[in-house]
Amino acid sequence: MSLIDVGAPRLARNGLRFAFYGRVSTEDNQDPEASRNWQRSRALTLIEPAGGEIVAEYFDIGMSRSLPWKRRPRANDLLADLTKPNRGFDAIVIGEPQRAFYGGQFLLTMPVISHYGVGLWVPEVGGAIDPDSEAHELIMGVFGGMSKGERTRIKIRVRTAMAAQAKIEGRYLGGRPPYGYRLADLGPHPNPAKAADGKRLHQLEAHPDYAPVVKRIFAEYLRGRGFYAIAEALTRDGILSPSQADPGRNSHRTGEGWSKGAVKAILENPRYTGRQVWNKQRKDEVLLDVENVAEGYETKLRWNKEGSWVWSDKVVHEPLVSVTDFEATKKVRAAHGHDRTNRERTRTQHFYVFKSRLWCGLCGRKMQGQQNHGKPNYRCRYAKDYALANHVQHPDNVYVKEEDVLPILDKWLIKLFAPHRIGDTIRTMADNAAALAEPATAPEPDADAAAKVAECDAKLETYRAALEAGADPVTVSGWIAEINAKRAAAVASSATGRARANPQGRLSEEAITLMIQALGDIREVIQNATLEDKARVYDQLGLRLTYAPSTKTIRAEMNLDPNGRGVMVSVRGGT
């Protein structure tokens, strides 16, 4: 039985019908099948004496407990199924409260469950939760706090162990090898359990082709050459840049040559001195919305100050530069930057409504936000970042003002989604999807594909009903995107399914209509909402803007397809 299958509802013979919910994450370091089995067994032990049976199952795999229910796929499905009159179950049972609820999640989730007349059974309570009981609320709050504390203790133990391994043992703790090094095998992992799983220890060793390049970069910089001059010379000499040398692990890079940023990163990397260095970066959990804590957190990678880095006590791999030369390069950089390293630098956070949505039409790179005279602008500095040896015709800087783009874009969207034009807009999007769809191949038929498609279609109907009942449009839109992705995968696995349900392998007019309905009144948001709300709508529409400096025009594309195919509308207007 699949860990995430939901069985067809069956009537319990003697008592309540239950939906089982469980969760396992990578941080728990458990086998998903074993974890599911013991959680489900514990739930059955609770409900079977009362004549209950499990008729539906929702089990999240690889989902952190810190994520709220709406951001866990299977928990989100369970919340969606609560709205269905024929959901097939009367109550929810969980195997362990720490697995289901983290921090204050119980207080946010239980009112929703109770609203739809569904009970919640928990082993630690010995049966059903009484939503009006202060004692039950207190108990569940304690378990939520225990869950949060357990996760915190795990993080502390892991980080403390890794710091000791880096400092005392000089152990390589994973990650991408720095340019100029490659991984060497040191034998089986010292942990017997990990060794039994085939895990091995590794160490950095000098790469025969790229280690000399690193030495050249340090030598040229100490002779007075700048980042840009070094990058240009390396590209001209045909030397592979880091992204060209390892394209599989640098797919996010352009791979067009050496950038001055790549040179700078090499000069700032202390691991070239032969010592292992850990904790240069950290993961911070940041609230998605400070006005709505229930939305939960997102993880962001941030740089630590040099004083908190963990250095190995001894040299553990071949140095490519001496400590003396490495410290000398730091002094040169400090002098060029007017000793910035000795001054505290502060950054002001600015909101950019087109962040990650505006692209340069010359080089195809994302344009970066920048404040000019207190107003948001976007720029592309391709020629400043990459060596001229790439022969790309590109100005030093390409600028576009946000205030020039925003009103034109909004006017276009308001026109597209006007009540008398929205039908034509949807048909145009569907037709463009058909024109851009890739030729269908002939995969092996999947016997279960038709059932999966039918299940997805049923859920889409449920989401439509939820919209009409007044459910949150943003939340429902996320559900729809996820189900459309699953539906597309099922359709793609069946030739007969493709021919019947989606002849061109694309989103249908009905699917596009449903997704647009989930966004609510787009015109109202565009006309009256804050920039933050507009940005959310642009994100749901899959908006992509491409700026052509020569004609000073913007090309706007909308892509509602979760698989990223072909739902596109374009507009051209002077900025």
Coordinates of C-alpha atoms in Angstrom, one line a residue:
M1 CA 0.0 0.0 0.0
S2 CA 1.3 3.4 -0.9
L3 CA 2.1 5.7 2.0
I4 CA 0.0 8.5 0.5
D5 CA -2.9 6.6 -1.0
V6 CA -6.4 7.4 0.2
G7 CA -8.5 4.3 0.2
A8 CA -12.1 4.4 -1.0
P9 CA -14.4 5.3 1.9
R10 CA -16.1 2.2 3.5
L11 CA -18.9 2.2 6.1
A12 CA -17.6 1.0 9.5
R13 CA -19.3 -2.1 10.7
N14 CA -19.9 -1.0 14.3
G15 CA -18.7 2.5 14.9
L16 CA -17.0 5.6 13.6
R17 CA -15.2 5.9 10.4
F18 CA -11.8 7.5 10.8
A19 CA -9.2 9.4 8.7
F20 CA -5.7 8.6 9.8
Y21 CA -3.1 11.4 9.7
G22 CA 0.6 10.9 10.2
R23 CA 3.9 12.6 9.3
V24 CA 7.6 11.8 9.0
S25 CA 10.4 14.2 8.1
T26 CA 14.0 14.0 7.1
E27 CA 15.0 15.5 10.4
D28 CA 13.4 12.5 12.2
N29 CA 15.9 10.2 10.5
Q30 CA 13.3 7.4 10.3
D31 CA 12.3 5.0 7.6
P32 CA 8.9 6.4 6.3
E33 CA 7.3 3.0 6.0
A34 CA 8.3 2.0 9.6
S35 CA 7.2 5.4 10.9
R36 CA 3.8 5.1 9.2
N37 CA 3.3 1.6 10.5
W38 CA 3.9 2.4 14.2
Q39 CA 1.8 5.6 14.0
R40 CA -1.0 3.8 12.3
S41 CA -0.8 0.9 14.8
R42 CA -1.0 3.3 17.7
A43 CA -4.1 5.0 16.2
L44 CA -5.8 1.6 15.7
T45 CA -5.1 0.6 19.3
L46 CA -7.1 3.7 20.3
I47 CA -10.1 3.4 18.1
E48 CA -10.7 -0.3 17.6
P49 CA -12.1 -0.9 21.2
A50 CA -14.7 1.7 20.3
G51 CA -15.6 -0.2 17.1
G52 CA -13.9 2.4 14.8
E53 CA -11.9 1.7 11.7
I54 CA -9.6 3.7 9.4
V55 CA -11.2 4.3 6.0
A56 CA -8.9 7.1 4.7
E57 CA -5.2 7.8 5.1
Y58 CA -3.2 11.0 4.9
F59 CA 0.5 10.7 5.5
D60 CA 3.1 13.4 4.9
I61 CA 6.6 12.3 4.0
G62 CA 9.6 14.7 4.2
M63 CA 7.6 17.5 5.7
S64 CA 9.0 19.4 8.7
R65 CA 6.8 19.6 11.8
S66 CA 7.3 23.4 11.8
L67 CA 5.2 23.7 8.6
P68 CA 1.5 24.6 9.2
W69 CA -1.1 22.1 8.0
K70 CA -1.9 24.1 4.9
R71 CA 1.7 23.9 3.7
R72 CA 1.9 20.1 4.2
P73 CA 0.5 18.4 1.0
R74 CA -1.4 15.5 2.7
A75 CA -2.6 17.6 5.7
N76 CA -3.8 20.2 3.2
D77 CA -5.7 17.5 1.3
L78 CA -7.3 16.4 4.6
L79 CA -8.4 20.0 5.3
A80 CA -9.8 20.2 1.8
D81 CA -11.7 16.9 2.2
L82 CA -13.3 18.2 5.4
T83 CA -15.4 20.5 3.3
K84 CA -16.9 17.6 1.3
P85 CA -20.4 16.5 2.5
N86 CA -19.6 12.9 1.3
R87 CA -16.1 12.8 2.8
G88 CA -16.6 9.3 4.0
F89 CA -15.2 9.7 7.5
D90 CA -16.6 11.0 10.8
A91 CA -13.4 11.7 12.8
I92 CA -9.6 12.1 12.5
V93 CA -7.2 10.0 14.5
I94 CA -3.5 10.7 14.9
G95 CA -0.8 8.3 16.2
E96 CA 1.2 10.9 18.1
P97 CA 0.4 14.6 18.8
Q98 CA 4.1 15.7 18.5
R99 CA 4.0 14.5 14.9
A100 CA 0.9 16.3 14.0
F101 CA 1.1 19.6 15.9
Y102 CA 4.0 22.0 16.5
G103 CA 4.0 25.0 18.7
G104 CA 0.6 26.6 18.6
Q105 CA -0.7 24.7 15.5
F106 CA -3.3 22.8 17.4
L107 CA -5.1 26.0 18.4
L108 CA -5.2 27.1 14.8
T109 CA -6.3 23.7 13.3
M110 CA -8.8 22.4 15.8
P111 CA -11.4 25.2 15.3
V112 CA -11.4 24.3 11.5
I113 CA -11.9 20.6 12.3
S114 CA -14.7 21.3 14.7
H115 CA -16.4 23.7 12.3
Y116 CA -17.1 20.9 9.9
G117 CA -18.4 18.6 12.7
V118 CA -15.4 16.2 12.6
G119 CA -13.9 14.8 15.8
L120 CA -10.2 14.5 16.6
W121 CA -9.0 11.4 18.5
V122 CA -5.5 11.4 20.2
P123 CA -3.9 8.5 22.2
E124 CA -2.6 10.8 24.9
V125 CA -6.1 11.9 25.7
G126 CA -7.5 8.4 25.5
G127 CA -10.1 9.2 22.9
A128 CA -11.8 12.3 21.4
I129 CA -10.7 15.8 22.0
D130 CA -13.4 18.0 23.6
P131 CA -13.0 21.4 21.9
D132 CA -14.7 23.1 24.9
S133 CA -12.4 21.5 27.5
E134 CA -9.6 23.7 28.9
A135 CA -7.8 20.6 30.1
H136 CA -7.7 19.1 26.7
E137 CA -6.5 22.4 25.2
L138 CA -3.8 22.7 27.8
I139 CA -2.6 19.1 27.2
M140 CA -2.4 19.6 23.4
G141 CA -0.6 22.9 24.0
V142 CA 2.0 21.1 26.1
F143 CA 2.5 18.5 23.4
G144 CA 2.9 21.3 20.8
G145 CA 5.6 22.9 23.0
M146 CA 7.3 19.5 23.5
S147 CA 7.4 19.1 19.7
K148 CA 9.0 22.5 19.2
G149 CA 11.5 21.8 22.0
E150 CA 12.4 18.4 20.6
R151 CA 13.1 19.9 17.2
T152 CA 15.2 22.6 18.8
R153 CA 17.2 20.0 20.8
I154 CA 17.8 18.0 17.6
K155 CA 19.2 21.1 15.8
I156 CA 21.4 22.0 18.8
R157 CA 22.8 18.4 19.0
V158 CA 23.5 18.3 15.2
R159 CA 25.1 21.7 15.0
T160 CA 27.3 21.0 18.1
A161 CA 28.4 17.7 16.7
M162 CA 29.2 19.1 13.3
A163 CA 31.2 22.0 14.9
A164 CA 33.3 19.5 16.8
Q165 CA 33.9 17.3 13.8
A166 CA 35.0 20.3 11.7
K167 CA 37.3 21.8 14.4
I168 CA 38.8 18.7 16.0
E169 CA 38.7 16.2 13.2
G170 CA 38.8 18.6 10.3
R171 CA 36.1 16.4 8.7
Y172 CA 34.6 17.3 5.3
L173 CA 30.9 17.8 6.1
G174 CA 29.5 17.9 2.6
G175 CA 28.5 20.5 0.1
R176 CA 30.0 21.5 -3.2
P177 CA 33.8 21.2 -3.4
P178 CA 35.4 24.6 -3.9
Y179 CA 36.8 25.2 -7.4
G180 CA 40.3 23.8 -7.6
Y181 CA 39.4 20.8 -5.4
R182 CA 37.7 17.5 -5.9
L183 CA 36.6 14.8 -3.5
A184 CA 38.8 11.9 -2.5
D185 CA 37.4 8.7 -0.8
L186 CA 38.6 8.1 2.8
G187 CA 36.9 4.9 3.4
P188 CA 33.7 3.8 5.2
H189 CA 31.8 6.1 7.5
P190 CA 32.9 5.7 11.2
N191 CA 29.2 5.4 12.2
P192 CA 28.4 1.6 11.8
A193 CA 24.8 2.2 10.8
K194 CA 25.8 4.8 8.1
A195 CA 28.6 2.5 7.0
A196 CA 26.1 -0.3 6.6
D197 CA 24.1 2.0 4.3
G198 CA 27.1 2.5 2.1
K199 CA 28.0 6.0 3.3
R200 CA 31.7 6.9 3.2
L201 CA 34.0 9.7 4.4
H202 CA 35.5 12.2 1.9
Q203 CA 38.3 14.7 1.8
L204 CA 39.3 17.5 -0.5
E205 CA 42.2 17.0 -2.8
A206 CA 43.7 19.3 -5.4
H207 CA 42.2 19.1 -8.8
P208 CA 45.0 18.6 -11.4
D209 CA 43.4 21.0 -13.9
Y210 CA 41.8 23.7 -11.8
A211 CA 44.1 23.9 -8.7
P212 CA 46.8 25.8 -10.8
V213 CA 44.0 28.3 -11.8
V214 CA 43.3 29.1 -8.2
K215 CA 47.0 29.7 -7.6
R216 CA 47.1 32.0 -10.6
I217 CA 44.2 34.0 -9.4
F218 CA 45.8 34.7 -6.0
A219 CA 49.2 35.5 -7.6
E220 CA 47.7 37.9 -10.2
Y221 CA 45.6 39.7 -7.5
L222 CA 48.6 40.2 -5.3
R223 CA 50.5 41.6 -8.3
G224 CA 47.8 44.3 -8.6
R225 CA 45.3 43.0 -11.1
G226 CA 41.6 43.5 -10.3
F227 CA 38.7 41.1 -10.3
Y228 CA 37.5 42.2 -13.7
A229 CA 41.0 42.0 -15.4
I230 CA 41.6 38.6 -14.0
A231 CA 38.2 37.3 -15.1
E232 CA 38.7 38.7 -18.6
A233 CA 42.1 37.1 -19.0
L234 CA 40.9 33.7 -17.8
T235 CA 38.0 33.7 -20.2
R236 CA 40.2 34.9 -23.1
D237 CA 42.6 32.0 -22.3
G238 CA 39.8 29.5 -22.6
I239 CA 40.0 28.4 -18.9
L240 CA 36.7 26.9 -17.7
S241 CA 34.9 28.9 -15.0
P242 CA 33.4 27.1 -12.0
S243 CA 30.0 26.8 -13.6
Q244 CA 31.5 25.5 -16.8
A245 CA 33.7 23.0 -15.0
D246 CA 30.8 21.5 -13.1
P247 CA 27.6 22.4 -15.0
G248 CA 25.6 19.7 -13.3
R249 CA 25.9 21.4 -9.9
N250 CA 25.7 24.9 -11.3
S251 CA 22.6 24.8 -13.4
H252 CA 21.5 28.1 -11.9
R253 CA 24.6 29.8 -13.5
T254 CA 24.8 31.1 -17.1
G255 CA 28.1 29.2 -17.8
E256 CA 29.2 31.9 -20.3
G257 CA 32.6 32.6 -18.8
W258 CA 34.4 34.0 -15.8
S259 CA 32.6 36.7 -13.8
K260 CA 34.3 39.0 -11.4
G261 CA 32.0 37.6 -8.7
A262 CA 33.5 34.2 -9.2
V263 CA 37.1 35.6 -8.9
K264 CA 36.1 37.4 -5.7
A265 CA 34.5 34.3 -4.2
I266 CA 37.7 32.3 -4.7
L267 CA 39.9 35.1 -3.2
E268 CA 37.6 35.1 -0.1
N269 CA 37.4 31.4 0.5
P270 CA 39.6 30.4 3.5
R271 CA 39.5 26.7 2.6
Y272 CA 42.2 27.3 0.1
T273 CA 44.7 27.6 3.0
G274 CA 44.2 23.9 3.7
R275 CA 42.0 24.1 6.7
Q276 CA 38.4 23.0 6.9
V277 CA 36.0 25.9 7.6
W278 CA 32.4 25.3 8.6
N279 CA 29.5 27.6 9.6
K280 CA 30.1 30.3 7.1
Q281 CA 26.3 30.2 6.4
R282 CA 23.3 29.5 8.5
K283 CA 19.6 28.7 8.0
D284 CA 17.2 31.2 9.5
E285 CA 13.4 30.6 9.8
V286 CA 11.7 33.9 8.8
L287 CA 7.9 34.5 9.1
L288 CA 6.2 34.5 5.7
D289 CA 3.8 37.2 6.9
V290 CA 4.5 39.1 10.1
E291 CA 0.8 40.1 10.2
N292 CA -0.3 36.5 10.0
V293 CA 1.9 34.2 12.1
A294 CA -0.3 31.2 11.2
E295 CA 1.2 31.2 7.7
G296 CA 4.4 29.8 9.3
Y297 CA 8.0 30.3 8.3
E298 CA 10.3 30.0 5.3
T299 CA 14.0 29.0 5.5
K300 CA 16.5 31.5 4.3
L301 CA 20.3 31.0 3.9
R302 CA 22.3 33.8 5.4
W303 CA 26.0 34.5 5.8
N304 CA 27.5 34.5 9.3
K305 CA 30.2 36.9 10.4
E306 CA 33.7 35.7 10.1
G307 CA 34.1 35.5 13.9
S308 CA 31.5 32.7 14.1
W309 CA 33.2 30.5 11.5
V310 CA 34.6 27.2 12.8
W311 CA 38.1 26.4 11.6
S312 CA 39.9 23.1 11.8
D313 CA 42.7 23.0 14.3
K314 CA 45.1 21.6 11.7
V315 CA 45.7 21.5 8.0
V316 CA 43.6 18.7 6.6
H317 CA 44.0 19.0 2.8
E318 CA 46.5 20.4 0.4
P319 CA 46.8 24.2 0.6
L320 CA 46.5 26.1 -2.7
V321 CA 47.7 29.4 -1.1
S322 CA 49.7 30.1 2.0
V323 CA 48.1 31.7 5.0
T324 CA 50.4 34.7 4.5
D325 CA 49.2 35.3 1.0
F326 CA 45.5 34.8 1.9
E327 CA 45.8 37.4 4.7
A328 CA 47.6 39.7 2.2
T329 CA 44.6 39.5 -0.2
K330 CA 42.3 40.4 2.6
K331 CA 44.3 43.5 3.3
V332 CA 44.3 44.5 -0.4
R333 CA 40.5 44.1 -0.6
A334 CA 40.1 46.2 2.6
A335 CA 42.2 48.9 1.1
H336 CA 40.3 49.0 -2.1
G337 CA 37.0 49.1 -0.1
H338 CA 38.3 51.9 2.1
D339 CA 38.6 49.4 5.0
R340 CA 34.9 48.5 4.9
T341 CA 35.5 45.3 6.8
N342 CA 36.2 47.4 9.9
R343 CA 32.9 49.3 9.7
E344 CA 29.4 48.0 10.5
R345 CA 27.3 48.0 7.3
T346 CA 23.6 48.3 7.5
R347 CA 21.1 47.4 4.9
T348 CA 17.7 48.9 4.4
Q349 CA 15.0 46.4 3.2
H350 CA 13.0 47.6 0.2
F351 CA 10.0 45.9 -1.4
Y352 CA 10.2 45.2 -5.2
V353 CA 6.9 44.2 -6.7
F354 CA 8.7 42.7 -9.7
K355 CA 11.3 40.8 -7.8
S356 CA 12.3 37.6 -9.7
R357 CA 9.7 38.5 -12.4
L358 CA 11.7 41.1 -14.6
W359 CA 14.3 39.8 -17.0
C360 CA 16.8 41.5 -19.3
G361 CA 15.9 40.9 -23.0
L362 CA 19.6 41.1 -24.0
C363 CA 21.2 38.5 -21.8
G364 CA 18.3 36.6 -20.4
R365 CA 19.3 37.3 -16.7
K366 CA 17.0 38.5 -13.9
M367 CA 17.2 42.2 -13.3
Q368 CA 18.1 43.2 -9.8
G369 CA 16.2 45.7 -7.6
Q370 CA 17.9 49.0 -6.7
Q371 CA 16.8 52.2 -5.2
N372 CA 17.5 55.4 -7.1
H373 CA 16.4 58.7 -5.4
G374 CA 14.2 56.7 -3.1
K375 CA 12.3 54.9 -5.8
P376 CA 12.5 51.3 -6.9
N377 CA 14.4 50.5 -10.1
Y378 CA 15.7 47.4 -11.8
R379 CA 19.0 47.0 -13.4
C380 CA 21.1 44.4 -15.3
R381 CA 24.9 44.7 -15.0
Y382 CA 25.9 41.8 -17.3
A383 CA 29.0 43.6 -18.7
K384 CA 30.1 44.5 -15.2
D385 CA 29.7 41.0 -13.9
Y386 CA 31.2 39.0 -16.8
A387 CA 34.3 39.5 -18.8
L388 CA 34.1 41.3 -22.2
A389 CA 35.8 38.2 -23.8
N390 CA 32.3 36.7 -23.9
H391 CA 31.6 39.1 -26.8
V392 CA 28.1 39.9 -25.6
Q393 CA 26.8 43.3 -26.9
H394 CA 25.4 44.7 -23.7
P395 CA 25.6 48.1 -22.1
D396 CA 27.4 48.5 -18.7
N397 CA 24.0 49.0 -17.1
V398 CA 20.4 48.5 -18.2
Y399 CA 17.8 50.3 -16.1
V400 CA 14.1 50.3 -16.0
K401 CA 11.9 52.2 -13.5
E402 CA 9.2 50.3 -11.6
E403 CA 6.9 53.3 -11.8
D404 CA 7.1 53.3 -15.6
V405 CA 6.1 49.6 -15.8
L406 CA 3.5 49.2 -13.1
P407 CA 0.6 51.4 -14.4
I408 CA 0.9 50.0 -18.0
L409 CA 1.0 46.4 -16.7
D410 CA -2.0 47.0 -14.4
K411 CA -4.0 48.7 -17.2
W412 CA -3.4 45.7 -19.5
L413 CA -4.4 43.2 -16.8
I414 CA -7.6 45.1 -15.9
K415 CA -8.5 45.1 -19.5
L416 CA -7.9 41.4 -19.9
F417 CA -9.9 40.4 -16.9
A418 CA -12.9 42.8 -17.5
P419 CA -16.2 40.9 -17.2
H420 CA -17.0 41.2 -20.9
R421 CA -13.5 40.1 -22.0
I422 CA -12.5 37.4 -19.5
G423 CA -14.0 34.7 -21.7
D424 CA -11.9 35.8 -24.7
T425 CA -8.9 36.0 -22.5
I426 CA -9.3 32.4 -21.2
R427 CA -9.9 31.1 -24.8
T428 CA -6.7 32.9 -26.0
M429 CA -4.7 31.4 -23.2
A430 CA -5.9 27.9 -23.9
D431 CA -5.3 28.4 -27.7
N432 CA -1.8 29.6 -27.0
A433 CA -1.2 26.7 -24.7
A434 CA -2.2 24.3 -27.6
A435 CA 0.1 26.1 -30.0
L436 CA 3.1 26.0 -27.6
A437 CA 2.5 22.4 -26.4
E438 CA 5.3 20.0 -27.1
P439 CA 4.5 17.1 -29.5
A440 CA 3.1 14.2 -27.5
T441 CA 5.2 11.1 -27.2
A442 CA 3.8 7.6 -26.8
P443 CA 4.6 6.5 -23.2
E444 CA 3.7 3.1 -21.8
P445 CA 0.1 3.2 -20.6
D446 CA -0.5 3.3 -16.9
A447 CA -3.4 1.2 -15.7
D448 CA -3.9 3.5 -12.7
A449 CA -3.7 6.8 -14.6
A450 CA -7.4 7.0 -15.4
A451 CA -8.3 6.5 -11.7
K452 CA -5.8 9.2 -10.8
V453 CA -7.2 11.6 -13.3
A454 CA -10.7 11.0 -12.0
E455 CA -9.6 11.5 -8.5
C456 CA -7.9 14.8 -9.4
D457 CA -11.1 15.9 -11.3
A458 CA -13.2 15.2 -8.2
K459 CA -10.9 17.3 -6.1
L460 CA -11.0 20.1 -8.5
E461 CA -14.8 20.0 -8.2
T462 CA -14.5 20.1 -4.5
Y463 CA -12.2 23.1 -4.7
R464 CA -14.8 24.9 -6.9
A465 CA -17.4 24.2 -4.2
A466 CA -15.1 25.5 -1.6
L467 CA -14.7 28.8 -3.5
E468 CA -18.4 29.2 -3.9
A469 CA -18.8 28.6 -0.1
G470 CA -16.4 31.5 0.6
A471 CA -13.1 29.7 1.2
D472 CA -9.8 31.7 1.1
P473 CA -9.0 32.3 -2.6
V474 CA -5.2 32.3 -2.1
T475 CA -5.3 29.0 -0.2
V476 CA -7.6 27.3 -2.8
S477 CA -5.4 28.5 -5.6
G478 CA -2.5 26.7 -4.1
W479 CA -4.6 23.5 -3.8
I480 CA -5.6 23.8 -7.5
A481 CA -2.0 24.3 -8.7
E482 CA -0.9 21.2 -6.8
I483 CA -3.8 19.0 -8.1
N484 CA -3.3 20.2 -11.6
A485 CA 0.3 19.2 -11.4
K486 CA -0.7 15.7 -10.2
R487 CA -3.4 15.5 -12.9
A488 CA -0.9 16.5 -15.6
A489 CA 1.5 13.8 -14.4
A490 CA -1.2 11.2 -14.5
V491 CA -2.4 12.2 -17.9
A492 CA 1.1 12.2 -19.3
S493 CA 1.5 8.6 -18.2
S494 CA -1.4 7.3 -20.2
A495 CA -1.8 7.6 -23.9
T496 CA -5.5 6.9 -23.7
G497 CA -5.9 9.4 -20.9
R498 CA -4.2 12.1 -22.9
A499 CA -6.5 11.5 -25.8
R500 CA -9.6 11.6 -23.7
A501 CA -9.0 14.2 -21.1
N502 CA -6.5 16.6 -22.6
P503 CA -5.7 16.1 -26.2
Q504 CA -2.8 18.5 -26.5
G505 CA -1.3 17.7 -23.0
R506 CA -2.2 21.2 -21.8
L507 CA -4.5 23.0 -19.4
S508 CA -8.1 23.1 -20.6
E509 CA -10.3 26.2 -20.7
E510 CA -12.2 24.8 -17.7
A511 CA -9.0 24.3 -15.7
I512 CA -7.8 27.9 -16.5
T513 CA -11.2 29.3 -15.5
L514 CA -11.1 27.4 -12.2
M515 CA -7.6 28.7 -11.4
I516 CA -8.6 32.3 -12.3
Q517 CA -11.6 32.1 -10.1
A518 CA -9.4 30.9 -7.3
L519 CA -7.5 34.2 -7.5
G520 CA -10.6 36.2 -6.6
D521 CA -11.4 39.6 -8.1
I522 CA -8.2 40.3 -10.0
R523 CA -9.3 43.7 -11.1
E524 CA -10.1 44.8 -7.6
V525 CA -6.7 43.7 -6.3
I526 CA -4.9 45.4 -9.1
Q527 CA -6.8 48.7 -8.7
N528 CA -6.9 49.0 -4.9
A529 CA -4.5 46.6 -3.2
T530 CA -1.1 47.2 -1.7
L531 CA 2.0 46.4 -3.7
E532 CA 2.5 43.2 -1.6
D533 CA -1.0 41.9 -2.5
K534 CA -0.3 42.8 -6.2
A535 CA 2.9 40.8 -6.1
R536 CA 1.0 37.8 -4.8
V537 CA -1.5 38.0 -7.6
Y538 CA 1.4 38.4 -10.2
D539 CA 3.0 35.3 -8.7
Q540 CA -0.3 33.3 -8.9
L541 CA -0.6 34.4 -12.6
G542 CA 2.9 33.1 -13.3
L543 CA 3.8 36.6 -14.6
R544 CA 7.1 37.1 -16.4
L545 CA 8.3 40.4 -17.8
T546 CA 11.1 40.8 -20.3
Y547 CA 12.5 44.3 -20.9
A548 CA 13.9 45.2 -24.4
P549 CA 16.2 48.2 -23.9
S550 CA 16.5 49.0 -27.6
T551 CA 12.8 49.5 -28.1
K552 CA 12.0 50.3 -24.5
T553 CA 9.2 47.8 -24.5
I554 CA 8.0 45.2 -22.0
R555 CA 6.9 41.7 -23.0
A556 CA 4.5 40.2 -20.4
E557 CA 3.8 36.5 -20.2
M558 CA 1.3 34.7 -17.9
N559 CA 1.8 31.0 -17.2
L560 CA -0.9 29.3 -15.1
D561 CA 0.3 25.8 -15.9
P562 CA 2.0 24.3 -12.8
N563 CA 4.2 22.3 -15.2
G564 CA 5.4 25.5 -16.8
R565 CA 4.0 24.9 -20.3
G566 CA 2.5 27.3 -22.8
V567 CA -0.3 29.3 -21.2
M568 CA 0.9 32.7 -22.4
V569 CA -0.4 36.1 -23.3
S570 CA 1.8 38.9 -24.5
V571 CA 1.6 42.6 -24.5
R572 CA 4.0 45.3 -25.9
G573 CA 3.9 48.8 -24.6
G574 CA 6.5 51.6 -24.2
T575 CA 7.8 52.1 -20.8

